[in-house]
Tab-separated table of C-alpha atoms and ligand atoms in Angstrom:
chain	number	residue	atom	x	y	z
A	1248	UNK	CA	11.081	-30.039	-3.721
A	1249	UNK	CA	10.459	-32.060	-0.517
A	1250	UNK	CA	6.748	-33.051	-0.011
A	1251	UNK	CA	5.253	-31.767	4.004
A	1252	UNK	CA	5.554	-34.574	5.027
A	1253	UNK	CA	9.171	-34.906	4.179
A	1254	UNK	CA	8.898	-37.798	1.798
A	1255	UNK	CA	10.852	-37.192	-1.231
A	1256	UNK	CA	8.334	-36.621	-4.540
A	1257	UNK	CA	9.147	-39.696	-6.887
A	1258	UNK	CA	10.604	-41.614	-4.002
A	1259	UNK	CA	9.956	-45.665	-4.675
A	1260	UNK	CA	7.072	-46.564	-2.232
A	1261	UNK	CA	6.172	-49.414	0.280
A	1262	UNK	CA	3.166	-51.378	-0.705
A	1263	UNK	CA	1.534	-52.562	2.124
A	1264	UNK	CA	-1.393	-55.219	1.350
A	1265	UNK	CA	-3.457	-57.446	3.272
A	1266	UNK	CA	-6.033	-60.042	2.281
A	1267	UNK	CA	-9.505	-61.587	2.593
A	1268	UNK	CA	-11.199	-60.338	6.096
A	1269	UNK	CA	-8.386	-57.843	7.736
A	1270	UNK	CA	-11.077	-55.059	7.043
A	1271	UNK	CA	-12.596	-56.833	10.276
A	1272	UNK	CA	-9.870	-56.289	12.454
A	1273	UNK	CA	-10.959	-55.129	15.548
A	1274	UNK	CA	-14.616	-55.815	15.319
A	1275	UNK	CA	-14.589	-59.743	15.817
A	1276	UNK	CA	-12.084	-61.556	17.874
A	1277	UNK	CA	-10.437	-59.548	20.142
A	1278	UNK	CA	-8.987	-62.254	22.343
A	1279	UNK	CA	-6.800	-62.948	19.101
A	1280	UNK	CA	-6.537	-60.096	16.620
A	1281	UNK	CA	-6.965	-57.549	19.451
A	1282	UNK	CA	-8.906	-54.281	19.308
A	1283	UNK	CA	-6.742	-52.381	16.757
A	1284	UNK	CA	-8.125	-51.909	13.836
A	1285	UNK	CA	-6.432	-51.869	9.912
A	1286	UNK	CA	-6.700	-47.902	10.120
A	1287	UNK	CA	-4.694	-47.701	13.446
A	1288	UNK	CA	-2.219	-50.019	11.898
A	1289	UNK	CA	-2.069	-47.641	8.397
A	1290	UNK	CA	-1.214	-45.003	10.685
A	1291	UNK	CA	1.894	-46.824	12.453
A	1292	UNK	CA	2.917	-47.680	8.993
A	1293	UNK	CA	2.748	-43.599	7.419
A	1294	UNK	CA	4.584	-42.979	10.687
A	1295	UNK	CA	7.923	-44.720	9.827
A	1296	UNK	CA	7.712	-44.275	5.878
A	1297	UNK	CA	7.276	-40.997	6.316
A	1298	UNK	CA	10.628	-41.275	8.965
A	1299	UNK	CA	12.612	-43.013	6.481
A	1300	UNK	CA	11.518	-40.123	3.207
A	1301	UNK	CA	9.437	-43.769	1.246
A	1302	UNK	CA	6.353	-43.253	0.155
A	1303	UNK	CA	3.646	-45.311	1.323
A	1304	UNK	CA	0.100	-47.204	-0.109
A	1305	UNK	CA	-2.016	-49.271	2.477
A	1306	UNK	CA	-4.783	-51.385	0.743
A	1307	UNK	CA	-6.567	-54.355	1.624
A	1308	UNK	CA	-8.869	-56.547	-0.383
A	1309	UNK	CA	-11.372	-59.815	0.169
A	1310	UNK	CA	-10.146	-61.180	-3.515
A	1311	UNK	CA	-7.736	-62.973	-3.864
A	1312	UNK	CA	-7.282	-62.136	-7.653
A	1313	UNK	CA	-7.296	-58.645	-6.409
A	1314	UNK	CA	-4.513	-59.633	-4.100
A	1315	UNK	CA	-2.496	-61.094	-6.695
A	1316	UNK	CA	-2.489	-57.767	-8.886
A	1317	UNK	CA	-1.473	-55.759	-6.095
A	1318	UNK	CA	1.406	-57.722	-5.584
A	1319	UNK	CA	2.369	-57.660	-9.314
A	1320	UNK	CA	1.750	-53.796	-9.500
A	1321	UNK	CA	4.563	-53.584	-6.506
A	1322	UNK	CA	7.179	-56.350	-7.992
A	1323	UNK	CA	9.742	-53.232	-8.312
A	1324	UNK	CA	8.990	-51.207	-5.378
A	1325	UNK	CA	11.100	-50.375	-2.331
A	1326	UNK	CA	9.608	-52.846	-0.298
A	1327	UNK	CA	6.434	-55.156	0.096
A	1328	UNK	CA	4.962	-55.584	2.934
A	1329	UNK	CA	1.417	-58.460	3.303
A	1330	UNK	CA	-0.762	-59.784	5.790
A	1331	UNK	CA	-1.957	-62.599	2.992
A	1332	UNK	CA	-4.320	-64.004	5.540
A	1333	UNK	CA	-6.545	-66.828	4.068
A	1334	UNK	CA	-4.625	-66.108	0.934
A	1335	UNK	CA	-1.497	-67.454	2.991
A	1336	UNK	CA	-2.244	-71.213	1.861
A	1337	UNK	CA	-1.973	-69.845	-1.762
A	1338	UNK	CA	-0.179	-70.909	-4.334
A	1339	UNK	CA	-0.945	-68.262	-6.844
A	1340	UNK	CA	-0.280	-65.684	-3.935
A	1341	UNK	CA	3.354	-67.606	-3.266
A	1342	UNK	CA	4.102	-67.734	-7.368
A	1343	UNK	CA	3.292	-63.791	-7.144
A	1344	UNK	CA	5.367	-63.134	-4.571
A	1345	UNK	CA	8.398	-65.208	-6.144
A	1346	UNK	CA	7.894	-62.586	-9.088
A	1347	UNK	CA	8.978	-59.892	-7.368
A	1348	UNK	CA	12.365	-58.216	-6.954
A	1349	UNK	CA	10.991	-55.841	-3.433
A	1350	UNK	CA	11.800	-57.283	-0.516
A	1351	UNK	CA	8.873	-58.990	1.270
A	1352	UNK	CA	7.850	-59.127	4.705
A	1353	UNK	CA	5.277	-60.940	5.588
A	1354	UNK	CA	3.074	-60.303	8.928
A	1355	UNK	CA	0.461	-62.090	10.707
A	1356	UNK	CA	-1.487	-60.249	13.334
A	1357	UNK	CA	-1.646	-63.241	15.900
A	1358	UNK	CA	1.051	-66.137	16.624
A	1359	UNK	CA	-0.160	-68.360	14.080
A	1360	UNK	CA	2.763	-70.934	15.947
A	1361	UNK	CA	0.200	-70.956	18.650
A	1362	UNK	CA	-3.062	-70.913	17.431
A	1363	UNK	CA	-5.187	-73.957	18.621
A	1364	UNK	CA	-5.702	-74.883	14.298
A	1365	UNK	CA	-1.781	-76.567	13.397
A	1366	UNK	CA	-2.806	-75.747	9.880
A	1367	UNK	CA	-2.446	-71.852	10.656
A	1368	UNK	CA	1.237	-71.973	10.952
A	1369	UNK	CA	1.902	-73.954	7.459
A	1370	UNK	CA	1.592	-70.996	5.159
A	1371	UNK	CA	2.828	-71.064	1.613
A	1372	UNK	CA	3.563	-67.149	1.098
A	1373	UNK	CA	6.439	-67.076	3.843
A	1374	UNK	CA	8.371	-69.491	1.221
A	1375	UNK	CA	8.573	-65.811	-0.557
A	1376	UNK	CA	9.646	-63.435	1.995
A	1377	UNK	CA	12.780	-62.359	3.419
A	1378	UNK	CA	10.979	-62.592	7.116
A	1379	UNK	CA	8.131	-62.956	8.923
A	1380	UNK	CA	6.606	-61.121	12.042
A	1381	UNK	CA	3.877	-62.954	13.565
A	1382	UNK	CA	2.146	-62.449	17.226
A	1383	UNK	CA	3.022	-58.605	17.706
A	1384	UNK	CA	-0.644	-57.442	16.991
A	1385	UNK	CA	-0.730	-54.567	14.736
A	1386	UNK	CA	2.943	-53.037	15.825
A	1387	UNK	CA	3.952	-56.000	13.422
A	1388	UNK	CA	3.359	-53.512	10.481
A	1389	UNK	CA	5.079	-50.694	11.984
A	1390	UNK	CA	7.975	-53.144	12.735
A	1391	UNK	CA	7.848	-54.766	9.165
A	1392	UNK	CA	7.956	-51.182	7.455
A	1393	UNK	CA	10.830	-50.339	9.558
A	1394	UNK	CA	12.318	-53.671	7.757
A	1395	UNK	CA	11.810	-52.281	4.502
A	1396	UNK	CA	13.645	-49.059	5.438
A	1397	UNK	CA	16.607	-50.690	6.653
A	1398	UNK	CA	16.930	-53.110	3.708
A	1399	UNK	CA	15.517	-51.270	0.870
A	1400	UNK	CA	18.073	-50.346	-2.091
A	1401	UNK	CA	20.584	-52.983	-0.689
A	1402	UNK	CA	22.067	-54.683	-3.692
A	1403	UNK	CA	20.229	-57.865	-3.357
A	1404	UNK	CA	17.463	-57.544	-0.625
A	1405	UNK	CA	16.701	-61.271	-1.641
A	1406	UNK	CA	20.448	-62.015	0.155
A	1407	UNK	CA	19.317	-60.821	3.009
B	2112	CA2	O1	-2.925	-63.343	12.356
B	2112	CA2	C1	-3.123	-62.930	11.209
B	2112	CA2	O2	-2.854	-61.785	10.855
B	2112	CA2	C2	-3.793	-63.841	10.180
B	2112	CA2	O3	-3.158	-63.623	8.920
B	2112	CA2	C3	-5.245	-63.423	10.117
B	2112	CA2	C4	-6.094	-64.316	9.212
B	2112	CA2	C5	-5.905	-65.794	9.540
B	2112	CA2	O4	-6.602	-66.585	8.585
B	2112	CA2	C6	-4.442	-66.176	9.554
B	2112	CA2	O5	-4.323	-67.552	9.921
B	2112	CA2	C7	-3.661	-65.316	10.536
B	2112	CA2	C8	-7.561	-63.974	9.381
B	2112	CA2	C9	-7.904	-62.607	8.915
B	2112	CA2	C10	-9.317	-62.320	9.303
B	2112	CA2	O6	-9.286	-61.314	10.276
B	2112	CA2	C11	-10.288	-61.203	11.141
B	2112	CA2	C12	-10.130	-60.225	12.061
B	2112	CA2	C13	-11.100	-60.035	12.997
B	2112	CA2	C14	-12.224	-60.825	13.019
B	2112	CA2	C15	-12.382	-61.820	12.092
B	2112	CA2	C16	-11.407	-62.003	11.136
C-alpha cells in the first residue's frame, strides 16, 4: 500500500541533520544566512523526497555528541544529508561520517569560500562526502536531497 503522500511504506529514508545553532536560521544574520528559516528549508526537502517515493527525517541539534549519533543511526540509509556547522572542524563528526555506507552531502547555508574568516572554508566533514553545496541559501537542501535521489541505490554511491 502506497502512503498519501506517495512515499512507499518501508522505503529507506534520507536523514537530513544539521548542527550547533541552525535552529537560529533566520533570526540573526540575515545579510549571510538570509531570512529562511530551518522549517522553510524542511519543507523544500519533504517536497523532493516525497517526488522521488524516500522517506524523509529533518532534525537538528546544538550537541555535538547528539550529532554524532544521528549520523551513526543513518550509516545505512538512502542518503545523508548535514549542515555540520561548528561541528564542521570535527574530527569525531568526520570519523562518523567515514562510518557510513549512505551517500553524504554536505551543505553550508552561506559561501563559506567567501566569508571574511579563511578558517570557515577549511572544514574537516567535506573529507567525508561525495559533494558539497555551499552559498545557495536554504535551496542547498532541496538541491542536496535531489542528490540523494539521483544517486541513492547506485552500486557504490562512494564511486561517485
Ligand atoms: O553556512 C552555513 O550553513 C554554516 O554551516 C553555518 C554555521 C557556520 O559556523 C559555518 O561556518 C557555515 C553557523 C550556524 C549558525 O547559524 C546561525 C544562523 C543564524 C544566526 C546565527 C547563527
Amino acid at each position: 500500500r502506497q502512503a498519501k503522500s506517495g512515499t512507499k511504506q518501508g522505503a529507506k529514508s534520507i536523514h537530513v541533520l544539521n548542527g550547533p545553532n541552525l535552529n537560529l536560521l533566520g533570526e540573526r544574520e540575515p545579510e549571510i544566512y538570509g531570512t529562511d528559516t530551518l522549517a522553510d528549508a524542511e519543507r523544500l526537502c519533504r517536497a523532493v523526497a516525497d517526488d522521488g517515493g524516500l522517506a524523509l527525517t529533518f532534525s537538528q541539534t546544538n550537541s555535538e555528541a547528539e550529532l554524532i549519533d544521528q549520523i551513526q543511526a543513518a550509516r545505512g540509509s538512502a542518503g545523508i544529508v548535514i549542515n555540520p556547522a561548528g561541528c564542521s572542524y570535527s574530527v569525531s563528526v568526520l570519523d562518523a561520517l567515514r562510518a557510513c555506507t549512505a551517500p553524504v552531502i554536505e551543505v553550508h547555508v552561506s559561501n563559506i569560500h567567501a566569508r571574511s574568516e579563511p578558517w570557515r572554508a577549511e572544514t574537516l566533514t567535506t573529507a567525508a562526502a561525495m559533494g558539497v553545496i555551499s552559498g545557495f541559501g536554504i535551496l542547498g537542501y532541496r538541491l542536496a536531497v535531489e542528490a540523494v535521489c539521483a544517486v541513492s541505490g547506485r552500486k557504490s554511491a562512494k564511486g561517485h
